[in-house]
Structure formats: C-alpha cells, structure tokens
Amino acid sequence: MILVKEYEVADRKHLRAYEQIRIAKFWKTAVNEHNGFKINRFSHKQHYENNKIEHCEKMKQYRRENSESVSAYNRKYYEENKDKLRAKEKLRLQTRFDCECGGKYSLSSKSNHFKTQKHQKWHHAQN
C-alpha cells in the first residue's frame, strides 16, 4: 500500500469520509472497492427496496410454517392492547370526510352517502 495523501482529521468518521472521496475519485484504479462508510438510513431502505420481493416471500413462508405461533402472538397482542385498538378503530370510523358534492360523511356511512340524491345529482352533473 502506498500513502497517497495525509489528512488531519478529528475522528475516524472524517477519515472514512476522506477515504470515500479518494475511492470515488480513483474508482477505476482503486484497490479498495468497498465504501469507506455509508449512511445506514439510506442503505437499509435501499437494500429493502432492492430485495422487496425476496423479503416478502420469506415472510410468507415463515407465516405458513409457523402459523400457530404467529396466531398465538397476534391473539396475545390483541388481548394486551384491546382498549387501544378499539379506540383507534372507533376514531377511524368516526372521522368525517368532505365529499366533492358538498356533503360530509363518515367511513361507516360512505356507501349510504353515495346513494343520496345530492351526491347522485352532483355525479350526473360531472358526467
């Protein structure tokens, strides 16, 4: 190995950053092909995006092979968080939405709203 340049750095992270700059600059002739450092937040996300299909297949296979333990875990989780889950679902169902026809509806009455005369008149006027 040949010393190319000497840097004064505060810590190891800065040294790796300089190493990455040199690798990027001389990428054709560089012996070190691996990055000096990488930002974990982006690399994990990128790895997941690149291997999304394989990851999903592994998860499906795991759930098939361990269906009893997965269902037991889900039952236990539901029992421990029953009140919180019910409150969350109640809030989701009570959330009001503004329709483009000028009406308002909640998620539980969405289909009834679409059948109202007000919404039907608006819908026919749009077409």
PDB file of C-alpha atoms in Angstrom:
ATOM      1  CA  MET A   1       0.000   0.000   0.000  1.00  0.00           C
ATOM      2  CA  ILE A   2       1.196   3.486  -0.834  1.00  0.00           C
ATOM      3  CA  LEU A   3       0.415   6.579   1.237  1.00  0.00           C
ATOM      4  CA  VAL A   4      -1.326   8.909  -1.215  1.00  0.00           C
ATOM      5  CA  LYS A   5      -2.087  11.880   0.986  1.00  0.00           C
ATOM      6  CA  GLU A   6      -2.009  12.720   4.663  1.00  0.00           C
ATOM      7  CA  TYR A   7      -5.022  14.295   6.351  1.00  0.00           C
ATOM      8  CA  GLU A   8      -5.562  15.776   9.776  1.00  0.00           C
ATOM      9  CA  VAL A   9      -8.909  14.536  10.973  1.00  0.00           C
ATOM     10  CA  ALA A  10     -10.922  14.857  14.163  1.00  0.00           C
ATOM     11  CA  ASP A  11     -12.112  11.270  14.317  1.00  0.00           C
ATOM     12  CA  ARG A  12     -12.443   8.027  12.410  1.00  0.00           C
ATOM     13  CA  LYS A  13     -15.649   9.127  10.694  1.00  0.00           C
ATOM     14  CA  HIS A  14     -13.867  12.008   8.971  1.00  0.00           C
ATOM     15  CA  LEU A  15     -11.049   9.679   7.943  1.00  0.00           C
ATOM     16  CA  ARG A  16     -13.564   7.351   6.295  1.00  0.00           C
ATOM     17  CA  ALA A  17     -15.154  10.310   4.505  1.00  0.00           C
ATOM     18  CA  TYR A  18     -11.768  11.235   3.019  1.00  0.00           C
ATOM     19  CA  GLU A  19     -11.260   7.597   2.079  1.00  0.00           C
ATOM     20  CA  GLN A  20     -14.608   7.599   0.276  1.00  0.00           C
ATOM     21  CA  ILE A  21     -13.640  10.749  -1.639  1.00  0.00           C
ATOM     22  CA  ARG A  22     -10.448   9.072  -2.843  1.00  0.00           C
ATOM     23  CA  ILE A  23     -12.311   5.887  -3.807  1.00  0.00           C
ATOM     24  CA  ALA A  24     -14.848   7.918  -5.786  1.00  0.00           C
ATOM     25  CA  LYS A  25     -12.126   9.942  -7.478  1.00  0.00           C
ATOM     26  CA  PHE A  26      -9.977   6.953  -8.486  1.00  0.00           C
ATOM     27  CA  TRP A  27     -12.667   4.290  -8.797  1.00  0.00           C
ATOM     28  CA  LYS A  28     -11.112   2.664 -11.890  1.00  0.00           C
ATOM     29  CA  THR A  29      -7.714   2.038 -10.319  1.00  0.00           C
ATOM     30  CA  ALA A  30      -8.669   1.784  -6.647  1.00  0.00           C
ATOM     31  CA  VAL A  31      -7.797  -1.432  -4.830  1.00  0.00           C
ATOM     32  CA  ASN A  32     -10.437  -0.809  -2.187  1.00  0.00           C
ATOM     33  CA  GLU A  33     -13.768  -1.451  -3.875  1.00  0.00           C
ATOM     34  CA  HIS A  34     -15.890  -1.135  -0.723  1.00  0.00           C
ATOM     35  CA  ASN A  35     -17.263   2.152   0.510  1.00  0.00           C
ATOM     36  CA  GLY A  36     -15.431   3.779   3.380  1.00  0.00           C
ATOM     37  CA  PHE A  37     -18.743   4.450   5.105  1.00  0.00           C
ATOM     38  CA  LYS A  38     -22.389   4.547   4.310  1.00  0.00           C
ATOM     39  CA  ILE A  39     -25.407   6.224   5.797  1.00  0.00           C
ATOM     40  CA  ASN A  40     -27.423   3.434   7.422  1.00  0.00           C
ATOM     41  CA  ARG A  41     -30.788   5.103   6.987  1.00  0.00           C
ATOM     42  CA  PHE A  42     -30.431   5.119   3.207  1.00  0.00           C
ATOM     43  CA  SER A  43     -28.592   1.837   2.828  1.00  0.00           C
ATOM     44  CA  HIS A  44     -31.207  -0.158   4.781  1.00  0.00           C
ATOM     45  CA  LYS A  45     -34.014   1.447   2.834  1.00  0.00           C
ATOM     46  CA  GLN A  46     -32.238   0.841  -0.472  1.00  0.00           C
ATOM     47  CA  HIS A  47     -31.485  -2.771   0.487  1.00  0.00           C
ATOM     48  CA  TYR A  48     -35.145  -3.340   1.322  1.00  0.00           C
ATOM     49  CA  GLU A  49     -36.280  -1.820  -1.973  1.00  0.00           C
ATOM     50  CA  ASN A  50     -33.782  -3.956  -3.907  1.00  0.00           C
ATOM     51  CA  ASN A  51     -34.838  -7.168  -2.129  1.00  0.00           C
ATOM     52  CA  LYS A  52     -38.507  -6.438  -1.510  1.00  0.00           C
ATOM     53  CA  ILE A  53     -39.858  -9.475  -3.357  1.00  0.00           C
ATOM     54  CA  GLU A  54     -37.479 -11.914  -1.652  1.00  0.00           C
ATOM     55  CA  HIS A  55     -38.246 -10.389   1.754  1.00  0.00           C
ATOM     56  CA  CYS A  56     -41.996 -10.724   1.211  1.00  0.00           C
ATOM     57  CA  GLU A  57     -41.603 -14.333   0.085  1.00  0.00           C
ATOM     58  CA  LYS A  58     -39.555 -15.175   3.189  1.00  0.00           C
ATOM     59  CA  MET A  59     -42.171 -13.569   5.434  1.00  0.00           C
ATOM     60  CA  LYS A  60     -44.986 -15.511   3.722  1.00  0.00           C
ATOM     61  CA  GLN A  61     -43.047 -18.736   4.093  1.00  0.00           C
ATOM     62  CA  TYR A  62     -42.361 -18.022   7.773  1.00  0.00           C
ATOM     63  CA  ARG A  63     -46.050 -17.337   8.418  1.00  0.00           C
ATOM     64  CA  ARG A  64     -47.020 -20.575   6.653  1.00  0.00           C
ATOM     65  CA  GLU A  65     -44.509 -22.675   8.584  1.00  0.00           C
ATOM     66  CA  ASN A  66     -45.188 -21.030  11.975  1.00  0.00           C
ATOM     67  CA  SER A  67     -48.882 -20.249  11.667  1.00  0.00           C
ATOM     68  CA  GLU A  68     -49.659 -21.434  15.200  1.00  0.00           C
ATOM     69  CA  SER A  69     -47.038 -19.263  16.884  1.00  0.00           C
ATOM     70  CA  VAL A  70     -47.940 -16.252  14.715  1.00  0.00           C
ATOM     71  CA  SER A  71     -51.643 -16.562  15.536  1.00  0.00           C
ATOM     72  CA  ALA A  72     -50.819 -17.039  19.232  1.00  0.00           C
ATOM     73  CA  TYR A  73     -48.704 -13.878  19.138  1.00  0.00           C
ATOM     74  CA  ASN A  74     -51.496 -11.955  17.407  1.00  0.00           C
ATOM     75  CA  ARG A  75     -54.074 -13.129  19.982  1.00  0.00           C
ATOM     76  CA  LYS A  76     -51.766 -12.168  22.845  1.00  0.00           C
ATOM     77  CA  TYR A  77     -51.083  -8.751  21.299  1.00  0.00           C
ATOM     78  CA  TYR A  78     -54.818  -8.141  20.822  1.00  0.00           C
ATOM     79  CA  GLU A  79     -55.606  -9.093  24.416  1.00  0.00           C
ATOM     80  CA  GLU A  80     -52.891  -6.800  25.768  1.00  0.00           C
ATOM     81  CA  ASN A  81     -53.882  -3.837  23.564  1.00  0.00           C
ATOM     82  CA  LYS A  82     -57.628  -4.396  23.200  1.00  0.00           C
ATOM     83  CA  ASP A  83     -58.698  -0.995  24.519  1.00  0.00           C
ATOM     84  CA  LYS A  84     -56.178   0.930  22.459  1.00  0.00           C
ATOM     85  CA  LEU A  85     -57.067  -0.970  19.267  1.00  0.00           C
ATOM     86  CA  ARG A  86     -60.805  -0.491  19.779  1.00  0.00           C
ATOM     87  CA  ALA A  87     -60.350   3.237  20.409  1.00  0.00           C
ATOM     88  CA  LYS A  88     -58.245   3.586  17.283  1.00  0.00           C
ATOM     89  CA  GLU A  89     -60.846   1.768  15.164  1.00  0.00           C
ATOM     90  CA  LYS A  90     -63.667   3.853  16.637  1.00  0.00           C
ATOM     91  CA  LEU A  91     -61.781   7.050  15.803  1.00  0.00           C
ATOM     92  CA  ARG A  92     -61.121   5.786  12.265  1.00  0.00           C
ATOM     93  CA  LEU A  93     -64.813   5.039  11.707  1.00  0.00           C
ATOM     94  CA  GLN A  94     -65.949   8.392  13.151  1.00  0.00           C
ATOM     95  CA  THR A  95     -63.586  10.507  11.057  1.00  0.00           C
ATOM     96  CA  ARG A  96     -65.596  12.864   8.856  1.00  0.00           C
ATOM     97  CA  PHE A  97     -64.786  13.288   5.177  1.00  0.00           C
ATOM     98  CA  ASP A  98     -65.790  16.131   2.872  1.00  0.00           C
ATOM     99  CA  CYS A  99     -67.233  14.950  -0.409  1.00  0.00           C
ATOM    100  CA  GLU A 100     -66.771  16.880  -3.645  1.00  0.00           C
ATOM    101  CA  CYS A 101     -70.557  17.135  -3.916  1.00  0.00           C
ATOM    102  CA  GLY A 102     -70.549  19.344  -0.825  1.00  0.00           C
ATOM    103  CA  GLY A 103     -71.731  16.708   1.619  1.00  0.00           C
ATOM    104  CA  LYS A 104     -69.980  15.153   4.578  1.00  0.00           C
ATOM    105  CA  TYR A 105     -69.860  11.520   5.554  1.00  0.00           C
ATOM    106  CA  SER A 106     -68.106   9.148   7.930  1.00  0.00           C
ATOM    107  CA  LEU A 107     -66.424   5.958   6.808  1.00  0.00           C
ATOM    108  CA  SER A 108     -69.253   3.823   8.151  1.00  0.00           C
ATOM    109  CA  SER A 109     -71.843   5.722   6.080  1.00  0.00           C
ATOM    110  CA  LYS A 110     -69.819   6.155   2.893  1.00  0.00           C
ATOM    111  CA  SER A 111     -71.942   3.824   0.759  1.00  0.00           C
ATOM    112  CA  ASN A 112     -75.147   5.439   2.044  1.00  0.00           C
ATOM    113  CA  HIS A 113     -73.798   8.882   1.129  1.00  0.00           C
ATOM    114  CA  PHE A 114     -73.038   7.787  -2.427  1.00  0.00           C
ATOM    115  CA  LYS A 115     -76.696   6.706  -2.774  1.00  0.00           C
ATOM    116  CA  THR A 116     -78.118  10.079  -1.655  1.00  0.00           C
ATOM    117  CA  GLN A 117     -79.903  12.332  -4.156  1.00  0.00           C
ATOM    118  CA  LYS A 118     -77.459  15.165  -3.507  1.00  0.00           C
ATOM    119  CA  HIS A 119     -74.442  13.040  -4.435  1.00  0.00           C
ATOM    120  CA  GLN A 120     -76.244  11.393  -7.390  1.00  0.00           C
ATOM    121  CA  LYS A 121     -77.189  14.804  -8.858  1.00  0.00           C
ATOM    122  CA  TRP A 122     -73.622  16.029  -8.462  1.00  0.00           C
ATOM    123  CA  HIS A 123     -72.233  12.829 -10.008  1.00  0.00           C
ATOM    124  CA  HIS A 124     -74.528  13.070 -13.062  1.00  0.00           C
ATOM    125  CA  ALA A 125     -73.639  16.755 -13.485  1.00  0.00           C
ATOM    126  CA  GLN A 126     -69.953  15.794 -13.597  1.00  0.00           C
ATOM    127  CA  ASN A 127     -70.504  13.250 -16.375  1.00  0.00           C
TER     128      ASN A 127
END
